[in-house]
Coordinates of C-alpha atoms in Angstrom, one line a residue:
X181 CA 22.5 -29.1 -33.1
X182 CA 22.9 -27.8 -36.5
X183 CA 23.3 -30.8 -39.4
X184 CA 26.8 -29.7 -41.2
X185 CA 28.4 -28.2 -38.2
X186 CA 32.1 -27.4 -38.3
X187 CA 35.0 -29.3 -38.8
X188 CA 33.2 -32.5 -40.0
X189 CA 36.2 -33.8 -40.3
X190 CA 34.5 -37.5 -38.8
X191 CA 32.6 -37.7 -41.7
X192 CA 35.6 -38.7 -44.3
X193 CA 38.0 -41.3 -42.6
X194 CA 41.2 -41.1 -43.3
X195 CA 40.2 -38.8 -46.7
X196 CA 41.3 -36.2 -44.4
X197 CA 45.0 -34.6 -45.5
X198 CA 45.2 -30.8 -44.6
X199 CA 42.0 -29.8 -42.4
X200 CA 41.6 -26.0 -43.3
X201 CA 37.8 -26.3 -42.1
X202 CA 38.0 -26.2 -38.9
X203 CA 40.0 -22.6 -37.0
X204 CA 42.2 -24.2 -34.7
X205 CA 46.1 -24.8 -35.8
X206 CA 46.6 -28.0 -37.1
X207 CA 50.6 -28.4 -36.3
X208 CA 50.7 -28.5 -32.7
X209 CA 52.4 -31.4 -30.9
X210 CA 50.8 -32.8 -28.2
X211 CA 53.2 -35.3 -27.7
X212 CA 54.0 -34.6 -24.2
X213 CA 50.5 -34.0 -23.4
X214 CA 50.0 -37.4 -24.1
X215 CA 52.7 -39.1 -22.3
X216 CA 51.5 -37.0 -19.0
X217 CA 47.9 -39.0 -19.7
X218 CA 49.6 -42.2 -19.7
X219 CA 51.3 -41.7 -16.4
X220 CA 47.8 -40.8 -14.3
X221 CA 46.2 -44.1 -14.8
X222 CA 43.6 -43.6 -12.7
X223 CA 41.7 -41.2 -14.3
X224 CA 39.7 -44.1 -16.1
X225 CA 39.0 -45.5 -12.8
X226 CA 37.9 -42.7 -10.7
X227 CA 35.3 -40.1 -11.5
X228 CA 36.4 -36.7 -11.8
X229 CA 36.0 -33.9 -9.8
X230 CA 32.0 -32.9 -9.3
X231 CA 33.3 -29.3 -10.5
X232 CA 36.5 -28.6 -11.5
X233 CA 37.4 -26.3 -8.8
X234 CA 40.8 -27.3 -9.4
X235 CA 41.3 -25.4 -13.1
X236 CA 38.9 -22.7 -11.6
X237 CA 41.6 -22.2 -9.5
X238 CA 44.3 -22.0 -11.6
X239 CA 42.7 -20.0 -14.0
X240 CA 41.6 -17.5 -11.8
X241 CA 45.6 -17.6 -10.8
X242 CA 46.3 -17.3 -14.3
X243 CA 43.8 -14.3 -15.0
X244 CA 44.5 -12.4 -11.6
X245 CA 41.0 -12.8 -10.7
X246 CA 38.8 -14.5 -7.6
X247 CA 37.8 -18.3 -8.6
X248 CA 34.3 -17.1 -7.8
X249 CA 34.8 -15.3 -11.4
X250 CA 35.2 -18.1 -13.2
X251 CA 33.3 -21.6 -14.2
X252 CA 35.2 -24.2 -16.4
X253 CA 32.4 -25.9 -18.4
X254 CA 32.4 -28.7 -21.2
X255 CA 33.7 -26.4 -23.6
X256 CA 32.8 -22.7 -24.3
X257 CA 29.3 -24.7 -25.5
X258 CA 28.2 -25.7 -22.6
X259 CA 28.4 -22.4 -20.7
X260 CA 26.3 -20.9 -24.2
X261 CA 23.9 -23.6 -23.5
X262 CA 23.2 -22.8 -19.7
X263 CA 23.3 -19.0 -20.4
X264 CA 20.5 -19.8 -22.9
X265 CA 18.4 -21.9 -20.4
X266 CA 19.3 -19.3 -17.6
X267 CA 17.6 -16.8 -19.5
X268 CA 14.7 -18.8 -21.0
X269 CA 11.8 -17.0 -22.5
X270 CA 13.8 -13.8 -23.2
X271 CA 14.6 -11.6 -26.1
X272 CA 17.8 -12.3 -27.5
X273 CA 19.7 -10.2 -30.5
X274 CA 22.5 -12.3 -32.2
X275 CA 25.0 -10.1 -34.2
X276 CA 25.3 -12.6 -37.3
X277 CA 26.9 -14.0 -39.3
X278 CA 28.0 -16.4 -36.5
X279 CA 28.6 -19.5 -34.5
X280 CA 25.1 -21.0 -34.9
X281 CA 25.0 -22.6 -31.4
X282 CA 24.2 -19.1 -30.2
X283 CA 21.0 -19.1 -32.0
X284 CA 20.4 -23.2 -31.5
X285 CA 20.4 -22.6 -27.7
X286 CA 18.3 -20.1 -27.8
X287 CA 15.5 -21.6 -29.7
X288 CA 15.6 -24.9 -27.0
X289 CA 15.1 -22.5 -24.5
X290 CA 12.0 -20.2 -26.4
X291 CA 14.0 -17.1 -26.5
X292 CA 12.5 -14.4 -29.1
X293 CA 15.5 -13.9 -31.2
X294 CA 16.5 -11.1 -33.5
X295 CA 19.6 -10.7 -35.8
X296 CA 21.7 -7.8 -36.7
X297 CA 24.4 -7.7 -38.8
X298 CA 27.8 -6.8 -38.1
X299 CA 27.1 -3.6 -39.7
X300 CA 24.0 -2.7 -37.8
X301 CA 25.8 -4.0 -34.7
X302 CA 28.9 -1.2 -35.2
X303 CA 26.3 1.5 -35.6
X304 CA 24.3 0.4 -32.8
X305 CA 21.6 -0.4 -33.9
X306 CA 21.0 -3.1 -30.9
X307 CA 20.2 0.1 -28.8
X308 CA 16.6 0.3 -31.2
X309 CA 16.1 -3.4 -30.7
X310 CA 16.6 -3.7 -26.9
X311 CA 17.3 -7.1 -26.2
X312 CA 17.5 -8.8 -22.9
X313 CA 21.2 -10.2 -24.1
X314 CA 22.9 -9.9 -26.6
X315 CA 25.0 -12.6 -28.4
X316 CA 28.5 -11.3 -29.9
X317 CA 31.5 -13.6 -31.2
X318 CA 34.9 -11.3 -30.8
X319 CA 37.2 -12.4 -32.8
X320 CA 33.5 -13.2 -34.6
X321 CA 33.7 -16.9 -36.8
X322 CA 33.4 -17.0 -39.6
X323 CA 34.4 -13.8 -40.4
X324 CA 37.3 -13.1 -38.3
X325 CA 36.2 -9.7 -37.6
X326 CA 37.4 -8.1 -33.9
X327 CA 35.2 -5.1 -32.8
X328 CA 37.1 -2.2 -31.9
X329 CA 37.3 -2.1 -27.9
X330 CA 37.0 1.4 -26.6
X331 CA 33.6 1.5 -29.1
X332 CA 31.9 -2.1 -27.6
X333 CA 32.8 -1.0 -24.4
X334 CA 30.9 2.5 -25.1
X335 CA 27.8 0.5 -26.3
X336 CA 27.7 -1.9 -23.3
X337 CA 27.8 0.9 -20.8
X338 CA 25.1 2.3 -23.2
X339 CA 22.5 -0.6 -22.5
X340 CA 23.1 -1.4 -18.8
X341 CA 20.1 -3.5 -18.4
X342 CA 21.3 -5.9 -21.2
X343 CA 23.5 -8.6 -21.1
X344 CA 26.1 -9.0 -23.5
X345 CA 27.9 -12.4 -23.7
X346 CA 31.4 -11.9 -25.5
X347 CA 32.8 -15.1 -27.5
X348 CA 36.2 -14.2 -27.2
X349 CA 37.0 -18.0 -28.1
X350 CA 39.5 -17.1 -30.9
X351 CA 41.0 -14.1 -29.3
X352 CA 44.4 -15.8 -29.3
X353 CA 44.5 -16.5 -33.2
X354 CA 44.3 -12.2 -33.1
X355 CA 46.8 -9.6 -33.0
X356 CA 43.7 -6.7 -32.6
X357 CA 42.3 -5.7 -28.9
X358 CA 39.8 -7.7 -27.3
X359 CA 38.1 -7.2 -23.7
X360 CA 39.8 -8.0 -20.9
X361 CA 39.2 -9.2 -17.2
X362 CA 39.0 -5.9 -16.1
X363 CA 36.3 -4.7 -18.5
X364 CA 34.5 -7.5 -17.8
X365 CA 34.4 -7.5 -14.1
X366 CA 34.3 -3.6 -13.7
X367 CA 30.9 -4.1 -14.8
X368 CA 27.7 -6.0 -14.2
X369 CA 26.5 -7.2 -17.7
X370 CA 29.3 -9.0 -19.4
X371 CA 29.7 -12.3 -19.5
X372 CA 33.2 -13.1 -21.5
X373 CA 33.7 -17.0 -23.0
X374 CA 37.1 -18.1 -23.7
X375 CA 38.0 -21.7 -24.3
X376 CA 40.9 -24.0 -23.6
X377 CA 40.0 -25.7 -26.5
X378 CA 41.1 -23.0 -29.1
X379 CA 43.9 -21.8 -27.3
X380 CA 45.8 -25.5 -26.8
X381 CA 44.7 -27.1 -30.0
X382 CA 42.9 -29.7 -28.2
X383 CA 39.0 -29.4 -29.6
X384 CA 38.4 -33.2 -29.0
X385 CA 39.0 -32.7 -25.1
X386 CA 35.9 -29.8 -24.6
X387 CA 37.2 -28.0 -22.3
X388 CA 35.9 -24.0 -22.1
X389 CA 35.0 -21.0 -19.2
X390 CA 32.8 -18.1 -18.4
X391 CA 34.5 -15.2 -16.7
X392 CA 31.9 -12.5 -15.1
X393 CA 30.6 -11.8 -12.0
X394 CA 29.7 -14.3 -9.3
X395 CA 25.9 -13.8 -8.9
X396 CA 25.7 -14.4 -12.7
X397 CA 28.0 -17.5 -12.1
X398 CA 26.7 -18.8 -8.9
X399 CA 23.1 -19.6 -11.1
X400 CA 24.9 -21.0 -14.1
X401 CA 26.4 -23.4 -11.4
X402 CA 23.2 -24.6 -9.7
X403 CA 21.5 -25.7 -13.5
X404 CA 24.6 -27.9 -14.3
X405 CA 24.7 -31.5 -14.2
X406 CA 27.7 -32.7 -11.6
X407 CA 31.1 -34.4 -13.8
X408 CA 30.1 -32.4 -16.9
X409 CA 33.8 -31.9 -17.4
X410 CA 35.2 -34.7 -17.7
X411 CA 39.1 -36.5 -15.8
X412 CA 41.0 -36.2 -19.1
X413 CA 39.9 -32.7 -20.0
X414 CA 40.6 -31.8 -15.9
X415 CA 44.3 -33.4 -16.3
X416 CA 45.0 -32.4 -19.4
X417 CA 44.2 -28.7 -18.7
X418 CA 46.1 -28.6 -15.4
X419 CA 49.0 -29.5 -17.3
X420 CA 48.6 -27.4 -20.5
X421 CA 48.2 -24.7 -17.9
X422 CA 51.2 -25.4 -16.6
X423 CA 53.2 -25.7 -19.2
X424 CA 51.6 -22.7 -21.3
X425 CA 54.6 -21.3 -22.5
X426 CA 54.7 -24.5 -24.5
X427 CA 52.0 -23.8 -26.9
X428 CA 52.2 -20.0 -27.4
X429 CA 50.3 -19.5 -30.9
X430 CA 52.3 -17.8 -33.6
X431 CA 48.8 -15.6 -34.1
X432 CA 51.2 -13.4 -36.3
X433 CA 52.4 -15.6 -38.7
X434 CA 48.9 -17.2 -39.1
X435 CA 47.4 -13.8 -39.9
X436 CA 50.2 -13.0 -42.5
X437 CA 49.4 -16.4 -44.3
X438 CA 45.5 -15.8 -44.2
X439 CA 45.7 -12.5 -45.7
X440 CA 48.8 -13.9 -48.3
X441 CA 45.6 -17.0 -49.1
X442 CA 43.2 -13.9 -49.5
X443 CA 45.0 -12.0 -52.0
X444 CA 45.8 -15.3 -54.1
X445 CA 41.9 -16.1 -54.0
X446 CA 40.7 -12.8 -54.7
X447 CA 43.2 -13.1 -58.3
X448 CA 40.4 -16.0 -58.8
X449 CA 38.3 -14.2 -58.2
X450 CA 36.8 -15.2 -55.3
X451 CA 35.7 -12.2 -52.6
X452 CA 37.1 -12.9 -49.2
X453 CA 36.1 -10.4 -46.9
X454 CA 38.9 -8.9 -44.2
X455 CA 40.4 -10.7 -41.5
X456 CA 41.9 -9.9 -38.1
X457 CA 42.6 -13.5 -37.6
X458 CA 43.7 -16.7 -39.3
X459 CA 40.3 -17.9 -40.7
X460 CA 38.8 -16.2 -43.9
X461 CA 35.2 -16.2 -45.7
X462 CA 35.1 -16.5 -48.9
X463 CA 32.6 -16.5 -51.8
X464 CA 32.6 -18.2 -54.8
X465 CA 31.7 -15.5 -58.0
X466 CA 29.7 -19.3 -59.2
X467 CA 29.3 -22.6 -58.4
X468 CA 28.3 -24.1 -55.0
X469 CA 30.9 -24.2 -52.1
X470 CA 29.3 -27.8 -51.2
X471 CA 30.4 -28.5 -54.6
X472 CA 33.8 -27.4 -54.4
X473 CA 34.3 -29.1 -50.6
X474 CA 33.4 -32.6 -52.0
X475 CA 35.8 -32.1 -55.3
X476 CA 38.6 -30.7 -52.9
X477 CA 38.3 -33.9 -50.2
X478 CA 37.9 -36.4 -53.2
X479 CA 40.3 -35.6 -55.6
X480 CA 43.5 -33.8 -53.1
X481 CA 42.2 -34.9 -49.4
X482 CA 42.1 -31.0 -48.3
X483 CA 38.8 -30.3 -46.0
X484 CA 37.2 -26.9 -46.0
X485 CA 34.2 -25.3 -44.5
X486 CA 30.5 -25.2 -46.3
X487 CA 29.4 -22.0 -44.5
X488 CA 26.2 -22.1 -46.3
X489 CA 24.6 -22.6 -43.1
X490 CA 25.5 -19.8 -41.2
X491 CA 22.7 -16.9 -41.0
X492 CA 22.6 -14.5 -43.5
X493 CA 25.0 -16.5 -45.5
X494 CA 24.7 -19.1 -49.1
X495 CA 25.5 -21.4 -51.1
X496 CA 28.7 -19.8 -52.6
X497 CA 30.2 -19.0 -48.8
X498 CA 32.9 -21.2 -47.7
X499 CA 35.0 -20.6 -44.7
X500 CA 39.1 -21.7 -44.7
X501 CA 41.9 -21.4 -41.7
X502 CA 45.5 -20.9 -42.5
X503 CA 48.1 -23.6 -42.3
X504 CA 51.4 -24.0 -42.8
X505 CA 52.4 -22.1 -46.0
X506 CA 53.3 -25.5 -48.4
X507 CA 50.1 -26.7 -47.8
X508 CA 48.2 -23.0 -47.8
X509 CA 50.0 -23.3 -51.5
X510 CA 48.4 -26.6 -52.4
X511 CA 44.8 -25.2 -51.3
X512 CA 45.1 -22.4 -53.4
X513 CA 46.4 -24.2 -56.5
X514 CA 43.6 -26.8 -56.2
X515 CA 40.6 -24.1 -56.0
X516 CA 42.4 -22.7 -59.2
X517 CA 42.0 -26.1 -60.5
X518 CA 38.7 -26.8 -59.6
X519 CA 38.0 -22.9 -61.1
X520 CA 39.1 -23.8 -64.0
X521 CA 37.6 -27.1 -64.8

């Protein structure tokens, strides 16, 4: 695992104000949530289930698809991580700049690895490098770019000895068309990642899935270690699940205030590129965005992103997500601060 990962929010205490580093909506209340936990003492006692058929089940429910479609894993990472191994020894392309456990798997399990860029990626460039799989993020972090639909679609029929495995973790923080079930099962070499985690607000419970098509599945299953998701995450999705019209995302309103926060940094003159979502990356014109994380946390407790580490990406690249609009205010009027020091 990376050193700097995201949202390292555990490194600074209580420091920690307004978190814009990490994606995921800060103002949800999972107050209810944790009353429902309170009443089911015994999942500290018992172990949980050796799968969790159970929220297979009602996802598959939930997606109008068999459960044999679907495996709930320890968040959307642990399903990268088994993909990886699954596929050990192969030829990987990673459409970058991106979530860096993509490439991290794949070096523990010796795949050769190639990068394109997002650019190369929408002019298909992936066709010249022929990988065995291909690693895309849709809505991709940290850029919050969403690939058009009808043209992915095109280039996975185009390369159908490839398999392409679709992040769509964030595709609820997005207003723009992403794939669905029925692009993903109508076909052999998808594999589509969605997590629980992103769309419930609940990132310290790990909770993701794979949909795609059962012989893929059945292997990922057999290489998995038995209670890999744990009782709290198997409650706690049950009942988000059930109650899901609870925690519906306001993925409009969040877009609105990412691209208000772009123009307002780009009168800095700071260059944030385009968003379909409610995270932006941004690059500093000078100065290190290491620099203006610690300065931010120190002196106004507000935590942003270093993307310095991403591939293909440096030390002026910083990545923030949208809050609620008072405090989207105070971010921008401390980097104008810092700016101007």
């Amino acid at each position: 695992m990376i050193d700097g990962h995201g949202d390292d929010i555990f490194r600074y205490g209580n420091k920690v104000k307004v978190n814009f580093s990490t994606n995921i909506h800060q103002n949800v209340d999972h107050s209810s949530l944790m009353r429902h936990l309170a009443s089911c003492p015994t999942l500290l006692s018992n172990y949980p289930e050796p799968e969790p058929r159970s929220v297979e089940t009602m996802l598959a429910d939930r997606h109008g698809v068999s459960s044999d479609n679907i495996i709930v894993t320890n968040g959307a990472t642990e399903a990268i991580y088994l993909i990886a191994r699954e596929h050990q020894g192969k030829k990987s392309a990673i459409v970058v700049p991106t979530f860096r456990e993509y490439q991290d798997a794949c070096k523990i399990f010796n795949h050769q690895i190639d990068f394109l860029t997002e650019q190369e990626f929408i002019e298909k460039k992936a066709i010249d490098a022929n990988p065995d799989i291909i690693w895309l993020c849709n809505p991709n972090n940290p850029t919050g770019l969403v690939y058009d639909r009808g043209k992915l679609l095109e280039l996975i029929d185009a390369m159908p000895s490839t398999l392409f495995v679709i992040d769509q973790a964030y595709a609820d923080y997005s207003m723009a068309k992403v794939l669905n079930e029925s692009d993903v099962l109508s076909r052999h070499n998808i594999l589509m990642l969605q997590s629980l985690t992103k769309q419930f607000a609940i990132p310290g419970l790990r909770i993701g899935y794979a949909i795609g098509p059962k012989s893929i599945l059945d292997s990922l299953r057999s290489m998995r270690m038995p209670w890999a998701v744990n009782s709290f995450a198997i409650e706690s999705a049950r009942y988000l699940l059930d109650n899901a019209t609870d925690y519906v995302i306001d993925r409009e309103s969040l877009h609105r205030e990412a691209l208000r926060i772009r123009d307002a940094l780009c009168q800095l003159g700071i260059s944030c590129r385009q968003t379909d979502c409610n995270f932006l990356l941004c690059e500093l014109p000078n100065g290190k965005a290491a620099s203006l994380k610690d300065w931010l946390i120190n002196n106004h407790g507000l935590l942003i992103r270093d993307a310095s580490n991403f591939e293909t990406l440096g030390q002026h690249h910083f990545r923030i997500a949208a809050q609620e609009p008072e405090n989207n205010d105070l971010l921008i009027k401390c980097i104008e601060e810092w700016i101007s020091l």
